[in-house]
Amino acid sequence: MWWIDSGYIMFVLPALILTFWAQFNVSSTYAKYGKIYSRRGMTAEQVARMILDKNGLYHVQLGRVRGNLTDHFNPKTNIVNLSDTTCTSTSVAAIGVAAHEVGHAIQHATGYVPIKIRNSIVPVVNIASQAAIPLFIIGLFFNSGLMMDIGIWFFSAAVLFQIITLPVEFNASRRAIAILEGNYILEDEEVRGAKKVLSAAAMTYVAAAAMALAQLLRLLSMRGRRD
């Protein structure tokens, strides 16, 4: 059975538990610090614009997207998109998230190597990740070692992407905290709150990488039993 095997229990289940915990942790941490408002009274959108301008990124625009914690930077359009719950909020949590996304814009503008690598492999990873599991299952069904190996190699590309994402996200958070603190946008205790929010968010990327690696180990385990 595809879903019931020792590899699932040994590798995937612990990663799944970590993923659930990370999602709960980031939601609860954001909710907590989403109720603590910056004394300066600036919205996340205002903070994002100020940081962009201070770094000479006048060409980078600010956009708005629906949802909660759907904030992201689009390097193709040079737009920092802030979610509905972030954009107009003056909370410590929202300001931290906005500064983090601006951190990605700064990475892109300064040629930060990990983000350049990640952006360059996105098209390949999208195709490989979608094809990996179907190819592996076909190989498993027809007892084709070659098809299973191709599926594993394709899935390895997705794992690589998740691993490369980690330094990109950690670096963006470090940049955000340094900017918020160095420019006195947040006070000391507010900076600590923003740091906790970004640390919780970073754990979701760690969990995603752990899940991808666990799935790869499971595929390798299943492949080994077919030799």
Protein backbone atom coordinates (compact mmCIF):
# COMPACT_ATOMS: atom_id res chain seq x y z
CA MET A 1 0.00 0.00 0.00
CA TRP A 2 1.25 3.49 -0.93
CA TRP A 3 0.12 5.18 2.27
CA ILE A 4 0.77 2.39 4.77
CA ASP A 5 4.41 1.42 5.09
CA SER A 6 7.26 1.63 7.55
CA GLY A 7 8.79 4.58 5.69
CA TYR A 8 5.69 6.68 6.33
CA ILE A 9 5.80 5.99 10.07
CA MET A 10 9.58 6.39 10.32
CA PHE A 11 10.09 9.47 8.15
CA VAL A 12 6.89 11.25 7.16
CA LEU A 13 4.86 11.07 10.36
CA PRO A 14 7.42 12.94 12.52
CA ALA A 15 7.76 15.61 9.81
CA LEU A 16 3.97 15.88 9.64
CA ILE A 17 3.78 16.45 13.39
CA LEU A 18 6.47 19.14 13.09
CA THR A 19 4.48 20.79 10.27
CA PHE A 20 1.27 20.90 12.31
CA TRP A 21 3.15 22.33 15.29
CA ALA A 22 4.88 24.98 13.15
CA GLN A 23 1.57 26.08 11.61
CA PHE A 24 -0.09 26.29 15.02
CA ASN A 25 2.89 28.14 16.47
CA VAL A 26 3.00 30.80 13.74
CA SER A 27 -0.76 31.35 13.90
CA SER A 28 -0.84 31.69 17.68
CA THR A 29 2.29 33.88 17.80
CA TYR A 30 0.95 36.18 15.07
CA ALA A 31 -2.41 36.39 16.87
CA LYS A 32 -0.67 37.34 20.13
CA TYR A 33 1.53 40.07 18.71
CA GLY A 34 -1.17 41.14 16.28
CA LYS A 35 -2.86 42.65 19.33
CA ILE A 36 0.21 44.62 20.40
CA TYR A 37 0.39 47.91 18.52
CA SER A 38 3.47 49.98 17.75
CA ARG A 39 3.77 53.15 19.78
CA ARG A 40 4.80 55.07 16.67
CA GLY A 41 1.45 54.23 15.10
CA MET A 42 2.79 53.53 11.62
CA THR A 43 0.98 50.97 9.50
CA ALA A 44 2.84 48.00 8.03
CA GLU A 45 2.37 49.54 4.59
CA GLN A 46 3.93 52.82 5.71
CA VAL A 47 6.86 51.00 7.29
CA ALA A 48 7.42 48.96 4.14
CA ARG A 49 7.44 52.10 1.96
CA MET A 50 9.80 53.88 4.32
CA ILE A 51 12.30 50.99 4.35
CA LEU A 52 12.17 50.65 0.56
CA ASP A 53 12.81 54.37 0.09
CA LYS A 54 15.66 54.39 2.62
CA ASN A 55 17.32 51.67 0.55
CA GLY A 56 16.80 53.53 -2.70
CA LEU A 57 14.19 51.04 -3.96
CA TYR A 58 11.76 53.68 -5.17
CA HIS A 59 10.87 51.49 -8.16
CA VAL A 60 9.59 48.66 -5.95
CA GLN A 61 5.84 49.00 -5.55
CA LEU A 62 3.51 47.93 -2.78
CA GLY A 63 0.50 45.79 -3.55
CA ARG A 64 -2.28 44.16 -1.59
CA VAL A 65 -3.47 40.55 -1.61
CA ARG A 66 -6.39 38.84 0.04
CA GLY A 67 -5.97 36.48 2.94
CA ASN A 68 -4.03 36.11 6.16
CA LEU A 69 -0.23 35.76 6.08
CA THR A 70 -0.26 35.62 2.28
CA ASP A 71 2.37 38.37 2.14
CA HIS A 72 5.09 37.90 -0.47
CA PHE A 73 7.56 39.66 -2.74
CA ASN A 74 7.28 39.08 -6.48
CA PRO A 75 10.73 39.52 -8.08
CA LYS A 76 9.28 39.48 -11.60
CA THR A 77 7.08 42.52 -11.02
CA ASN A 78 9.10 44.12 -8.20
CA ILE A 79 6.01 44.31 -6.01
CA VAL A 80 5.88 43.68 -2.26
CA ASN A 81 2.39 42.30 -1.74
CA LEU A 82 0.92 42.72 1.74
CA SER A 83 -2.10 40.75 2.90
CA ASP A 84 -5.36 42.25 4.13
CA THR A 85 -4.47 41.51 7.75
CA THR A 86 -1.03 43.07 7.41
CA CYS A 87 -1.34 46.11 5.16
CA THR A 88 -3.16 48.66 7.32
CA SER A 89 -2.32 47.17 10.71
CA THR A 90 -0.07 49.00 13.17
CA SER A 91 0.66 45.83 15.13
CA VAL A 92 4.14 44.58 15.93
CA ALA A 93 3.35 41.34 14.09
CA ALA A 94 2.22 43.06 10.88
CA ILE A 95 5.20 45.43 10.84
CA GLY A 96 7.58 42.51 11.32
CA VAL A 97 6.03 40.59 8.43
CA ALA A 98 6.07 43.63 6.13
CA ALA A 99 9.73 44.31 6.95
CA HIS A 100 10.53 40.67 6.21
CA GLU A 101 9.02 40.90 2.73
CA VAL A 102 10.90 44.13 2.08
CA GLY A 103 13.99 42.17 3.13
CA HIS A 104 13.38 39.93 0.11
CA ALA A 105 13.18 42.99 -2.14
CA ILE A 106 16.52 44.17 -0.77
CA GLN A 107 18.01 40.71 -1.35
CA HIS A 108 16.84 40.82 -4.94
CA ALA A 109 18.17 44.33 -5.51
CA THR A 110 21.58 43.60 -3.99
CA GLY A 111 22.07 40.30 -5.81
CA TYR A 112 21.93 38.05 -2.74
CA VAL A 113 23.17 34.75 -4.16
CA PRO A 114 20.76 32.25 -2.49
CA ILE A 115 17.68 34.15 -3.71
CA LYS A 116 19.15 34.33 -7.22
CA ILE A 117 19.66 30.56 -7.20
CA ARG A 118 16.17 29.94 -5.82
CA ASN A 119 14.48 32.18 -8.38
CA SER A 120 16.43 30.63 -11.25
CA ILE A 121 15.36 27.06 -10.47
CA VAL A 122 11.67 27.78 -9.82
CA PRO A 123 10.47 26.79 -13.34
CA VAL A 124 12.39 23.49 -13.26
CA VAL A 125 11.27 22.71 -9.71
CA ASN A 126 7.60 23.37 -10.53
CA ILE A 127 7.66 20.83 -13.34
CA ALA A 128 9.81 18.29 -11.49
CA SER A 129 7.77 18.39 -8.28
CA GLN A 130 4.49 17.82 -10.13
CA ALA A 131 5.87 14.90 -12.12
CA ALA A 132 7.94 13.21 -9.40
CA ILE A 133 5.32 11.25 -7.45
CA PRO A 134 3.26 10.13 -10.51
CA LEU A 135 6.45 8.87 -12.18
CA PHE A 136 7.48 7.02 -9.03
CA ILE A 137 4.05 5.42 -8.61
CA ILE A 138 4.04 4.32 -12.26
CA GLY A 139 7.48 2.79 -11.74
CA LEU A 140 6.26 1.11 -8.56
CA PHE A 141 3.18 -0.30 -10.28
CA PHE A 142 5.06 -1.62 -13.32
CA ASN A 143 8.12 -2.61 -11.29
CA SER A 144 10.30 -0.25 -13.33
CA GLY A 145 13.43 0.75 -11.46
CA LEU A 146 14.22 3.38 -14.08
CA MET A 147 10.89 5.17 -13.66
CA MET A 148 11.23 5.10 -9.88
CA ASP A 149 14.75 6.53 -10.14
CA ILE A 150 13.56 9.34 -12.41
CA GLY A 151 10.79 10.12 -9.93
CA ILE A 152 13.33 10.24 -7.11
CA TRP A 153 15.65 12.55 -9.05
CA PHE A 154 12.74 14.85 -9.86
CA PHE A 155 11.66 14.91 -6.23
CA SER A 156 15.24 15.68 -5.19
CA ALA A 157 14.90 18.97 -7.07
CA ALA A 158 11.97 19.90 -4.82
CA VAL A 159 14.03 19.02 -1.74
CA LEU A 160 16.90 21.17 -3.00
CA PHE A 161 14.51 24.09 -3.47
CA GLN A 162 13.27 23.78 0.12
CA ILE A 163 16.83 23.68 1.45
CA ILE A 164 17.88 26.74 -0.56
CA THR A 165 14.80 28.56 0.73
CA LEU A 166 16.01 28.34 4.33
CA PRO A 167 18.94 30.81 4.13
CA VAL A 168 16.79 33.13 2.00
CA GLU A 169 14.08 33.30 4.66
CA PHE A 170 16.43 33.49 7.64
CA ASN A 171 18.43 36.26 6.00
CA ALA A 172 15.31 38.28 5.18
CA SER A 173 14.23 38.05 8.82
CA ARG A 174 17.65 39.14 10.07
CA ARG A 175 17.56 42.10 7.71
CA ALA A 176 14.06 43.01 8.89
CA ILE A 177 14.94 42.97 12.58
CA ALA A 178 18.14 44.95 12.01
CA ILE A 179 16.24 47.60 10.05
CA LEU A 180 13.37 47.87 12.54
CA GLU A 181 15.80 48.18 15.41
CA GLY A 182 18.44 50.32 13.71
CA ASN A 183 15.94 52.86 12.41
CA TYR A 184 13.99 52.96 15.70
CA ILE A 185 10.80 51.94 13.92
CA LEU A 186 9.98 49.66 16.84
CA GLU A 187 11.02 50.02 20.46
CA ASP A 188 13.04 47.34 22.25
CA GLU A 189 10.16 45.23 23.55
CA GLU A 190 8.34 45.64 20.23
CA VAL A 191 11.42 44.40 18.37
CA ARG A 192 11.43 41.30 20.56
CA GLY A 193 7.81 40.66 19.63
CA ALA A 194 8.52 41.05 15.91
CA LYS A 195 11.48 38.71 16.26
CA LYS A 196 9.26 36.03 17.84
CA VAL A 197 6.76 36.34 15.00
CA LEU A 198 9.47 35.99 12.34
CA SER A 199 11.13 33.10 14.21
CA ALA A 200 7.80 31.27 14.30
CA ALA A 201 7.31 31.94 10.59
CA ALA A 202 10.82 30.63 9.86
CA MET A 203 9.93 27.32 11.52
CA THR A 204 7.26 26.72 8.88
CA TYR A 205 10.03 26.72 6.26
CA VAL A 206 12.11 24.37 8.40
CA ALA A 207 9.09 22.09 8.66
CA ALA A 208 8.53 22.24 4.89
CA ALA A 209 12.17 21.27 4.28
CA ALA A 210 11.89 18.45 6.83
CA MET A 211 8.72 17.16 5.15
CA ALA A 212 10.31 17.22 1.70
CA LEU A 213 13.40 15.39 2.99
CA ALA A 214 11.21 12.86 4.82
CA GLN A 215 9.26 12.15 1.63
CA LEU A 216 12.52 11.68 -0.27
CA LEU A 217 13.83 9.24 2.35
CA ARG A 218 10.56 7.34 2.11
CA LEU A 219 10.85 7.09 -1.67
CA LEU A 220 14.43 5.87 -1.34
CA SER A 221 13.32 3.31 1.25
CA MET A 222 10.57 2.00 -1.04
CA ARG A 223 12.99 1.93 -3.97
CA GLY A 224 15.50 -0.07 -1.93
CA ARG A 225 12.94 -2.72 -1.13
CA ARG A 226 12.40 -3.28 -4.86
CA ASP A 227 16.04 -4.20 -5.55
